[in-house]
PDB file of C-alpha atoms in Angstrom:
ATOM      1  CA  PRO A  14     156.303  11.485  37.570  1.00  0.00           C
ATOM      2  CA  LEU A  15     157.510  13.936  40.235  1.00  0.00           C
ATOM      3  CA  ALA A  16     160.937  14.013  38.541  1.00  0.00           C
ATOM      4  CA  PRO A  17     160.282  13.793  34.776  1.00  0.00           C
ATOM      5  CA  LEU A  18     163.968  14.154  33.870  1.00  0.00           C
ATOM      6  CA  HIS A  19     165.014  11.381  36.259  1.00  0.00           C
ATOM      7  CA  ASN A  20     162.289   8.845  37.106  1.00  0.00           C
ATOM      8  CA  PRO A  21     161.848   7.271  33.626  1.00  0.00           C
ATOM      9  CA  ALA A  22     165.575   6.511  33.265  1.00  0.00           C
ATOM     10  CA  ASN A  23     165.742   5.055  36.775  1.00  0.00           C
ATOM     11  CA  LEU A  24     162.761   2.805  36.094  1.00  0.00           C
ATOM     12  CA  ASP A  25     164.364   1.641  32.829  1.00  0.00           C
ATOM     13  CA  GLY A  26     167.447   0.609  34.771  1.00  0.00           C
ATOM     14  CA  ILE A  27     165.400  -1.362  37.287  1.00  0.00           C
ATOM     15  CA  GLU A  28     163.481  -3.185  34.560  1.00  0.00           C
ATOM     16  CA  VAL A  29     166.623  -4.059  32.577  1.00  0.00           C
ATOM     17  CA  ALA A  30     168.351  -5.326  35.729  1.00  0.00           C
ATOM     18  CA  MET A  31     165.327  -7.510  36.535  1.00  0.00           C
ATOM     19  CA  GLU A  32     165.560  -9.086  33.083  1.00  0.00           C
ATOM     20  CA  LEU A  33     169.333  -9.622  33.119  1.00  0.00           C
ATOM     21  CA  PHE A  34     169.822 -10.506  36.796  1.00  0.00           C
ATOM     22  CA  PRO A  35     166.490 -11.893  38.068  1.00  0.00           C
ATOM     23  CA  ALA A  36     168.043 -13.636  41.087  1.00  0.00           C
ATOM     24  CA  ILE A  37     170.030 -10.648  42.342  1.00  0.00           C
ATOM     25  CA  ALA A  38     168.597  -8.273  44.948  1.00  0.00           C
ATOM     26  CA  GLN A  39     168.033  -4.669  43.912  1.00  0.00           C
ATOM     27  CA  VAL A  40     168.322  -1.796  46.373  1.00  0.00           C
ATOM     28  CA  ALA A  41     166.638   1.545  45.678  1.00  0.00           C
ATOM     29  CA  VAL A  42     168.427   4.463  47.355  1.00  0.00           C
ATOM     30  CA  PHE A  43     166.155   7.496  47.260  1.00  0.00           C
ATOM     31  CA  ASP A  44     167.515  11.017  46.863  1.00  0.00           C
ATOM     32  CA  THR A  45     164.665  12.209  49.075  1.00  0.00           C
ATOM     33  CA  ALA A  46     165.626  10.063  52.093  1.00  0.00           C
ATOM     34  CA  PHE A  47     168.113  12.465  53.699  1.00  0.00           C
ATOM     35  CA  HIS A  48     165.483  15.213  53.729  1.00  0.00           C
ATOM     36  CA  GLN A  49     162.857  13.264  55.694  1.00  0.00           C
ATOM     37  CA  THR A  50     164.069  15.023  58.855  1.00  0.00           C
ATOM     38  CA  ILE A  51     162.835  18.394  57.547  1.00  0.00           C
ATOM     39  CA  PRO A  52     160.218  19.684  60.044  1.00  0.00           C
ATOM     40  CA  GLN A  53     156.641  20.401  59.034  1.00  0.00           C
ATOM     41  CA  ARG A  54     157.127  24.164  59.147  1.00  0.00           C
ATOM     42  CA  ALA A  55     159.616  23.774  56.280  1.00  0.00           C
ATOM     43  CA  HIS A  56     158.003  21.010  54.230  1.00  0.00           C
ATOM     44  CA  ILE A  57     154.325  22.023  54.320  1.00  0.00           C
ATOM     45  CA  TYR A  58     153.144  24.310  51.513  1.00  0.00           C
ATOM     46  CA  ALA A  59     150.605  27.032  52.290  1.00  0.00           C
ATOM     47  CA  VAL A  60     147.870  25.410  50.196  1.00  0.00           C
ATOM     48  CA  PRO A  61     144.728  23.635  51.498  1.00  0.00           C
ATOM     49  CA  TYR A  62     145.919  21.095  54.069  1.00  0.00           C
ATOM     50  CA  GLU A  63     143.738  18.378  52.572  1.00  0.00           C
ATOM     51  CA  LEU A  64     146.103  18.311  49.555  1.00  0.00           C
ATOM     52  CA  TYR A  65     148.820  17.139  51.934  1.00  0.00           C
ATOM     53  CA  GLU A  66     146.527  14.629  53.627  1.00  0.00           C
ATOM     54  CA  ARG A  67     145.055  13.164  50.434  1.00  0.00           C
ATOM     55  CA  HIS A  68     147.847  13.598  47.881  1.00  0.00           C
ATOM     56  CA  ARG A  69     150.980  14.112  50.029  1.00  0.00           C
ATOM     57  CA  VAL A  70     151.652  17.513  48.471  1.00  0.00           C
ATOM     58  CA  ARG A  71     154.735  18.689  50.394  1.00  0.00           C
ATOM     59  CA  ARG A  72     158.442  19.427  50.034  1.00  0.00           C
ATOM     60  CA  TYR A  73     160.454  16.237  49.567  1.00  0.00           C
ATOM     61  CA  GLY A  74     163.824  17.575  48.429  1.00  0.00           C
ATOM     62  CA  PHE A  75     166.344  15.846  46.186  1.00  0.00           C
ATOM     63  CA  HIS A  76     170.135  15.448  45.832  1.00  0.00           C
ATOM     64  CA  GLY A  77     169.970  14.025  49.355  1.00  0.00           C
ATOM     65  CA  THR A  78     172.643  11.424  48.649  1.00  0.00           C
ATOM     66  CA  SER A  79     175.087  14.172  47.663  1.00  0.00           C
ATOM     67  CA  HIS A  80     174.172  16.492  50.543  1.00  0.00           C
ATOM     68  CA  LYS A  81     174.543  13.677  53.086  1.00  0.00           C
ATOM     69  CA  PHE A  82     177.892  12.571  51.653  1.00  0.00           C
ATOM     70  CA  VAL A  83     179.565  15.999  51.609  1.00  0.00           C
ATOM     71  CA  ALA A  84     178.148  16.903  55.034  1.00  0.00           C
ATOM     72  CA  GLY A  85     179.757  13.797  56.505  1.00  0.00           C
ATOM     73  CA  GLU A  86     183.029  14.418  54.684  1.00  0.00           C
ATOM     74  CA  CYS A  87     183.139  18.063  55.760  1.00  0.00           C
ATOM     75  CA  SER A  88     182.640  17.326  59.456  1.00  0.00           C
ATOM     76  CA  ARG A  89     185.308  14.596  59.267  1.00  0.00           C
ATOM     77  CA  LEU A  90     187.797  16.923  57.576  1.00  0.00           C
ATOM     78  CA  MET A  91     187.045  19.649  60.124  1.00  0.00           C
ATOM     79  CA  GLY A  92     187.748  17.176  62.923  1.00  0.00           C
ATOM     80  CA  ARG A  93     184.259  17.569  64.367  1.00  0.00           C
ATOM     81  CA  GLU A  94     181.379  15.260  65.113  1.00  0.00           C
ATOM     82  CA  LEU A  95     178.652  15.645  62.488  1.00  0.00           C
ATOM     83  CA  SER A  96     176.119  15.740  65.331  1.00  0.00           C
ATOM     84  CA  GLU A  97     177.779  18.948  66.565  1.00  0.00           C
ATOM     85  CA  THR A  98     178.162  20.668  63.183  1.00  0.00           C
ATOM     86  CA  ASN A  99     175.906  23.065  61.249  1.00  0.00           C
ATOM     87  CA  LEU A 100     176.484  23.270  57.499  1.00  0.00           C
ATOM     88  CA  ILE A 101     175.026  24.707  54.317  1.00  0.00           C
ATOM     89  CA  THR A 102     175.694  22.231  51.515  1.00  0.00           C
ATOM     90  CA  ILE A 103     175.592  23.717  48.010  1.00  0.00           C
ATOM     91  CA  HIS A 104     175.190  21.251  45.114  1.00  0.00           C
ATOM     92  CA  LEU A 105     175.699  23.148  41.851  1.00  0.00           C
ATOM     93  CA  GLY A 106     175.612  21.158  38.618  1.00  0.00           C
ATOM     94  CA  ASN A 107     173.133  21.060  35.752  1.00  0.00           C
ATOM     95  CA  GLY A 108     170.700  20.465  38.600  1.00  0.00           C
ATOM     96  CA  CYS A 109     171.225  22.677  41.649  1.00  0.00           C
ATOM     97  CA  SER A 110     170.105  22.563  45.253  1.00  0.00           C
ATOM     98  CA  MET A 111     171.055  23.724  48.707  1.00  0.00           C
ATOM     99  CA  SER A 112     170.456  22.180  52.108  1.00  0.00           C
ATOM    100  CA  ALA A 113     170.558  23.502  55.668  1.00  0.00           C
ATOM    101  CA  VAL A 114     172.133  20.720  57.738  1.00  0.00           C
ATOM    102  CA  GLU A 115     171.781  21.063  61.500  1.00  0.00           C
ATOM    103  CA  GLN A 116     173.755  18.591  63.612  1.00  0.00           C
ATOM    104  CA  GLY A 117     173.813  16.116  60.720  1.00  0.00           C
ATOM    105  CA  ARG A 118     170.106  16.394  59.868  1.00  0.00           C
ATOM    106  CA  SER A 119     168.592  18.175  56.888  1.00  0.00           C
ATOM    107  CA  ILE A 120     166.203  20.816  58.230  1.00  0.00           C
ATOM    108  CA  ASP A 121     165.484  22.599  54.932  1.00  0.00           C
ATOM    109  CA  THR A 122     166.325  22.260  51.259  1.00  0.00           C
ATOM    110  CA  SER A 123     165.682  24.249  48.098  1.00  0.00           C
ATOM    111  CA  LEU A 124     164.180  21.572  45.827  1.00  0.00           C
ATOM    112  CA  GLY A 125     160.533  20.942  46.584  1.00  0.00           C
ATOM    113  CA  MET A 126     157.870  18.365  45.819  1.00  0.00           C
ATOM    114  CA  THR A 127     159.601  18.068  42.444  1.00  0.00           C
ATOM    115  CA  PRO A 128     163.167  18.911  41.328  1.00  0.00           C
ATOM    116  CA  LEU A 129     161.903  22.192  39.849  1.00  0.00           C
ATOM    117  CA  GLU A 130     161.779  24.537  42.837  1.00  0.00           C
ATOM    118  CA  GLY A 131     164.601  26.594  44.278  1.00  0.00           C
ATOM    119  CA  LEU A 132     167.866  27.589  42.618  1.00  0.00           C
ATOM    120  CA  VAL A 133     168.315  28.483  38.944  1.00  0.00           C
ATOM    121  CA  MET A 134     169.487  25.333  37.116  1.00  0.00           C
ATOM    122  CA  GLY A 135     170.753  24.394  33.672  1.00  0.00           C
ATOM    123  CA  THR A 136     167.325  23.889  32.092  1.00  0.00           C
ATOM    124  CA  ARG A 137     165.016  24.161  35.126  1.00  0.00           C
ATOM    125  CA  SER A 138     163.560  27.454  36.280  1.00  0.00           C
ATOM    126  CA  GLY A 139     163.819  27.171  40.037  1.00  0.00           C
ATOM    127  CA  ASP A 140     161.449  29.462  41.949  1.00  0.00           C
ATOM    128  CA  VAL A 141     158.756  31.128  39.835  1.00  0.00           C
ATOM    129  CA  ASP A 142     155.370  32.662  40.617  1.00  0.00           C
ATOM    130  CA  PRO A 143     152.857  29.753  40.517  1.00  0.00           C
ATOM    131  CA  ALA A 144     150.367  32.002  38.710  1.00  0.00           C
ATOM    132  CA  ILE A 145     152.646  31.989  35.646  1.00  0.00           C
ATOM    133  CA  HIS A 146     150.947  28.701  34.683  1.00  0.00           C
ATOM    134  CA  SER A 147     147.467  30.189  34.399  1.00  0.00           C
ATOM    135  CA  PHE A 148     148.820  33.387  32.832  1.00  0.00           C
ATOM    136  CA  LEU A 149     150.556  31.423  30.051  1.00  0.00           C
ATOM    137  CA  GLU A 150     147.409  29.390  29.434  1.00  0.00           C
ATOM    138  CA  ARG A 151     145.499  32.617  28.791  1.00  0.00           C
ATOM    139  CA  ALA A 152     148.166  34.788  27.170  1.00  0.00           C
ATOM    140  CA  ALA A 153     150.179  32.261  25.142  1.00  0.00           C
ATOM    141  CA  GLY A 154     147.625  29.474  24.626  1.00  0.00           C
ATOM    142  CA  MET A 155     149.931  26.919  26.244  1.00  0.00           C
ATOM    143  CA  ASN A 156     148.553  23.857  28.005  1.00  0.00           C
ATOM    144  CA  LEU A 157     149.845  22.436  31.287  1.00  0.00           C
ATOM    145  CA  THR A 158     151.939  19.760  29.577  1.00  0.00           C
ATOM    146  CA  GLN A 159     153.685  22.386  27.436  1.00  0.00           C
ATOM    147  CA  ILE A 160     154.280  24.675  30.413  1.00  0.00           C
ATOM    148  CA  ASP A 161     155.639  21.812  32.509  1.00  0.00           C
ATOM    149  CA  ALA A 162     158.023  20.805  29.702  1.00  0.00           C
ATOM    150  CA  MET A 163     159.138  24.420  29.262  1.00  0.00           C
ATOM    151  CA  LEU A 164     159.909  24.893  32.969  1.00  0.00           C
ATOM    152  CA  ASN A 165     161.841  21.605  33.151  1.00  0.00           C
ATOM    153  CA  LYS A 166     163.652  21.520  29.804  1.00  0.00           C
ATOM    154  CA  ASP A 167     163.815  25.035  28.343  1.00  0.00           C
ATOM    155  CA  SER A 168     164.170  27.352  31.336  1.00  0.00           C
ATOM    156  CA  GLY A 169     166.904  28.125  33.862  1.00  0.00           C
ATOM    157  CA  LEU A 170     170.190  29.260  32.337  1.00  0.00           C
ATOM    158  CA  LYS A 171     169.103  27.912  28.952  1.00  0.00           C
ATOM    159  CA  GLY A 172     165.896  29.922  29.060  1.00  0.00           C
ATOM    160  CA  ILE A 173     167.710  33.181  29.751  1.00  0.00           C
ATOM    161  CA  CYS A 174     170.672  32.916  27.376  1.00  0.00           C
ATOM    162  CA  GLY A 175     170.294  29.772  25.261  1.00  0.00           C
ATOM    163  CA  PHE A 176     173.111  27.839  26.979  1.00  0.00           C
ATOM    164  CA  ASN A 177     172.822  25.369  29.846  1.00  0.00           C
ATOM    165  CA  ASP A 178     176.534  24.495  30.014  1.00  0.00           C
ATOM    166  CA  MET A 179     178.403  26.955  32.235  1.00  0.00           C
ATOM    167  CA  ARG A 180     181.517  26.648  30.058  1.00  0.00           C
ATOM    168  CA  ASP A 181     179.541  27.954  27.082  1.00  0.00           C
ATOM    169  CA  ILE A 182     178.127  30.754  29.230  1.00  0.00           C
ATOM    170  CA  HIS A 183     181.593  31.892  30.332  1.00  0.00           C
ATOM    171  CA  ALA A 184     182.777  31.852  26.711  1.00  0.00           C
ATOM    172  CA  ALA A 185     179.758  33.910  25.660  1.00  0.00           C
ATOM    173  CA  VAL A 186     180.315  36.409  28.496  1.00  0.00           C
ATOM    174  CA  ALA A 187     183.926  36.826  27.348  1.00  0.00           C
ATOM    175  CA  GLU A 188     182.605  37.711  23.886  1.00  0.00           C
ATOM    176  CA  GLY A 189     180.270  40.359  25.309  1.00  0.00           C
ATOM    177  CA  ASP A 190     176.998  38.391  25.319  1.00  0.00           C
ATOM    178  CA  GLU A 191     174.751  40.367  27.688  1.00  0.00           C
ATOM    179  CA  ARG A 192     172.167  37.608  28.063  1.00  0.00           C
ATOM    180  CA  ALA A 193     174.874  35.174  29.141  1.00  0.00           C
ATOM    181  CA  ARG A 194     176.106  37.734  31.673  1.00  0.00           C
ATOM    182  CA  LEU A 195     172.539  38.167  32.914  1.00  0.00           C
ATOM    183  CA  ALA A 196     172.066  34.400  33.288  1.00  0.00           C
ATOM    184  CA  LEU A 197     175.190  34.230  35.449  1.00  0.00           C
ATOM    185  CA  GLU A 198     173.985  37.162  37.557  1.00  0.00           C
ATOM    186  CA  VAL A 199     170.505  35.692  38.039  1.00  0.00           C
ATOM    187  CA  GLN A 200     171.851  32.303  39.109  1.00  0.00           C
ATOM    188  CA  THR A 201     174.470  33.570  41.559  1.00  0.00           C
ATOM    189  CA  TYR A 202     172.035  36.116  43.041  1.00  0.00           C
ATOM    190  CA  ARG A 203     169.572  33.279  43.739  1.00  0.00           C
ATOM    191  CA  ASN A 204     172.373  31.235  45.305  1.00  0.00           C
ATOM    192  CA  LYS A 205     173.236  34.147  47.593  1.00  0.00           C
ATOM    193  CA  LYS A 206     169.600  34.589  48.672  1.00  0.00           C
ATOM    194  CA  TYR A 207     169.324  30.962  49.723  1.00  0.00           C
ATOM    195  CA  ILE A 208     172.603  31.073  51.650  1.00  0.00           C
ATOM    196  CA  GLY A 209     171.315  34.097  53.565  1.00  0.00           C
ATOM    197  CA  ALA A 210     168.013  32.376  54.288  1.00  0.00           C
ATOM    198  CA  TYR A 211     169.682  29.199  55.543  1.00  0.00           C
ATOM    199  CA  MET A 212     172.118  31.148  57.706  1.00  0.00           C
ATOM    200  CA  ALA A 213     169.074  32.731  59.347  1.00  0.00           C
ATOM    201  CA  VAL A 214     167.430  29.315  59.820  1.00  0.00           C
ATOM    202  CA  LEU A 215     170.537  27.658  61.281  1.00  0.00           C
ATOM    203  CA  GLY A 216     171.680  30.531  63.481  1.00  0.00           C
ATOM    204  CA  ARG A 217     175.235  29.223  63.778  1.00  0.00           C
ATOM    205  CA  VAL A 218     176.909  28.061  60.576  1.00  0.00           C
ATOM    206  CA  ASP A 219     180.244  26.280  60.811  1.00  0.00           C
ATOM    207  CA  ALA A 220     180.890  25.853  57.083  1.00  0.00           C
ATOM    208  CA  LEU A 221     179.589  26.289  53.560  1.00  0.00           C
ATOM    209  CA  VAL A 222     180.300  23.318  51.289  1.00  0.00           C
ATOM    210  CA  PHE A 223     180.388  23.601  47.483  1.00  0.00           C
ATOM    211  CA  THR A 224     180.058  20.407  45.458  1.00  0.00           C
ATOM    212  CA  ALA A 225     179.060  18.956  42.048  1.00  0.00           C
ATOM    213  CA  GLY A 226     180.263  20.027  38.602  1.00  0.00           C
ATOM    214  CA  ILE A 227     179.898  23.806  38.907  1.00  0.00           C
ATOM    215  CA  GLY A 228     180.402  23.962  42.661  1.00  0.00           C
ATOM    216  CA  GLU A 229     183.695  22.064  42.425  1.00  0.00           C
ATOM    217  CA  ASN A 230     185.072  23.583  39.218  1.00  0.00           C
ATOM    218  CA  ASP A 231     183.805  27.136  38.711  1.00  0.00           C
ATOM    219  CA  PRO A 232     185.708  29.791  40.700  1.00  0.00           C
ATOM    220  CA  LEU A 233     183.698  32.692  39.258  1.00  0.00           C
ATOM    221  CA  VAL A 234     180.324  31.208  40.251  1.00  0.00           C
ATOM    222  CA  ARG A 235     181.636  30.609  43.781  1.00  0.00           C
ATOM    223  CA  GLN A 236     183.062  34.139  43.952  1.00  0.00           C
ATOM    224  CA  LYS A 237     179.878  35.830  42.726  1.00  0.00           C
ATOM    225  CA  THR A 238     177.742  33.637  44.994  1.00  0.00           C
ATOM    226  CA  LEU A 239     179.721  34.641  48.097  1.00  0.00           C
ATOM    227  CA  ALA A 240     180.323  38.304  47.197  1.00  0.00           C
ATOM    228  CA  GLY A 241     179.041  40.659  49.885  1.00  0.00           C
ATOM    229  CA  LEU A 242     178.655  38.034  52.616  1.00  0.00           C
ATOM    230  CA  ASP A 243     181.642  39.263  54.657  1.00  0.00           C
ATOM    231  CA  HIS A 244     179.310  40.894  57.194  1.00  0.00           C
ATOM    232  CA  LEU A 245     177.890  37.416  57.884  1.00  0.00           C
ATOM    233  CA  GLY A 246     181.338  36.030  58.642  1.00  0.00           C
ATOM    234  CA  VAL A 247     181.897  34.501  55.195  1.00  0.00           C
ATOM    235  CA  GLU A 248     185.284  35.670  53.891  1.00  0.00           C
ATOM    236  CA  LEU A 249     186.553  34.177  50.626  1.00  0.00           C
ATOM    237  CA  ASP A 250     190.274  33.835  49.927  1.00  0.00           C
ATOM    238  CA  TYR A 251     190.459  34.737  46.232  1.00  0.00           C
ATOM    239  CA  GLU A 252     193.806  33.022  45.666  1.00  0.00           C
ATOM    240  CA  LYS A 253     192.548  29.733  47.121  1.00  0.00           C
ATOM    241  CA  ASN A 254     189.323  30.081  45.149  1.00  0.00           C
ATOM    242  CA  SER A 255     191.221  30.320  41.854  1.00  0.00           C
ATOM    243  CA  ARG A 256     192.625  26.781  42.233  1.00  0.00           C
ATOM    244  CA  ARG A 257     191.240  23.670  40.583  1.00  0.00           C
ATOM    245  CA  PHE A 258     190.073  21.054  43.061  1.00  0.00           C
ATOM    246  CA  THR A 259     190.310  17.301  42.514  1.00  0.00           C
ATOM    247  CA  SER A 260     190.226  16.631  46.252  1.00  0.00           C
ATOM    248  CA  PRO A 261     188.710  18.489  49.220  1.00  0.00           C
ATOM    249  CA  GLY A 262     190.070  21.945  49.983  1.00  0.00           C
ATOM    250  CA  THR A 263     189.260  25.191  51.770  1.00  0.00           C
ATOM    251  CA  LEU A 264     188.484  28.630  50.349  1.00  0.00           C
ATOM    252  CA  HIS A 265     188.158  30.800  53.465  1.00  0.00           C
ATOM    253  CA  THR A 266     190.569  33.395  54.823  1.00  0.00           C
ATOM    254  CA  SER A 267     192.271  32.872  58.174  1.00  0.00           C
ATOM    255  CA  GLY A 268     189.869  35.392  59.726  1.00  0.00           C
ATOM    256  CA  SER A 269     186.634  33.975  58.304  1.00  0.00           C
ATOM    257  CA  ARG A 270     184.144  32.997  61.007  1.00  0.00           C
ATOM    258  CA  VAL A 271     182.498  30.519  58.608  1.00  0.00           C
ATOM    259  CA  GLN A 272     184.688  27.970  56.869  1.00  0.00           C
ATOM    260  CA  ILE A 273     184.258  27.498  53.101  1.00  0.00           C
ATOM    261  CA  TRP A 274     184.973  24.099  51.562  1.00  0.00           C
ATOM    262  CA  VAL A 275     185.019  22.498  48.135  1.00  0.00           C
ATOM    263  CA  ILE A 276     184.358  18.767  48.495  1.00  0.00           C
ATOM    264  CA  PRO A 277     183.904  16.542  45.426  1.00  0.00           C
ATOM    265  CA  THR A 278     180.716  14.556  45.817  1.00  0.00           C
ATOM    266  CA  ASN A 279     180.695  10.785  45.401  1.00  0.00           C
ATOM    267  CA  GLU A 280     177.077   9.707  45.107  1.00  0.00           C
ATOM    268  CA  GLU A 281     178.060   6.281  43.757  1.00  0.00           C
ATOM    269  CA  LEU A 282     180.113   5.536  46.882  1.00  0.00           C
ATOM    270  CA  ALA A 283     177.298   6.805  49.102  1.00  0.00           C
ATOM    271  CA  ILE A 284     174.762   4.597  47.284  1.00  0.00           C
ATOM    272  CA  ALA A 285     177.096   1.598  47.572  1.00  0.00           C
ATOM    273  CA  ARG A 286     177.425   2.176  51.324  1.00  0.00           C
ATOM    274  CA  GLU A 287     173.662   2.460  51.776  1.00  0.00           C
ATOM    275  CA  SER A 288     173.096  -0.679  49.685  1.00  0.00           C
ATOM    276  CA  LEU A 289     175.683  -2.651  51.656  1.00  0.00           C
ATOM    277  CA  SER A 290     174.036  -1.567  54.898  1.00  0.00           C
ATOM    278  CA  VAL A 291     170.629  -2.808  53.689  1.00  0.00           C
ATOM    279  CA  LEU A 292     172.025  -6.128  52.462  1.00  0.00           C
ATOM    280  CA  GLU A 293     173.943  -6.698  55.703  1.00  0.00           C
ATOM    281  CA  ASP A 294     170.784  -6.027  57.724  1.00  0.00           C
ATOM    282  CA  GLU A 295     168.876  -8.581  55.631  1.00  0.00           C
ATOM    283  CA  ASN A 296     171.571 -11.207  56.217  1.00  0.00           C
ATOM    284  CA  HIS A 297     171.510 -10.866  59.995  1.00  0.00           C
TER     285      HIS A 297
END
């Protein structure tokens, strides 16, 4: 499967629901759907084009339900039309991704054909040199299945320091664990790189939006991610950033050209809305 940590569990749910509720309609809401507006220049990989034509090898993106939800919420809270708003949505949890949202449409995202590309995640590597696969086959005697499992389940923060829970990493940093400190530095540096890239792609950015478990609840990750971006108009208010958020709130200074928001995601509500829309269409 393209998403080995996700697809099997989703299929189990579908099969169980078919057995228990055979007469009830099921609606599949795909995390890739929001990213179908990404243009070819951003979703085509620089590999032989026939791989795209024959096997649909391309960037699909994931976490689309979350990115779409917080983009809509942010524009509403800003008092702007989504169609007139440019955002960078930053979903940081055990899985992490970022999306450049131009006038309500995803035009680029960090996750790729699979949920392995892009940002450093809890157990997933994010961006690595593709030649690492063949190198590990030769140097470590690993096969493709082992390498794939390693990159999905034993890499990312866990691969660097042994922990994939950010709370454990902060505790280890406080005790002087250098590998935990390094893991935090590697992740937030990667976050910063992607923000810079998406600011270049969008041109005008109205707001950055942090969401998901780490994005909503980890002031230090937000601070380190945004450090040094003042020259791009991103100015963090450290007092606001130190608060705990259970509802949407802002983190920017009064002089910041780019607004900074924390917006709790609600993928279940977004899925329910999409499902209701499909069912209503079928009944009319």
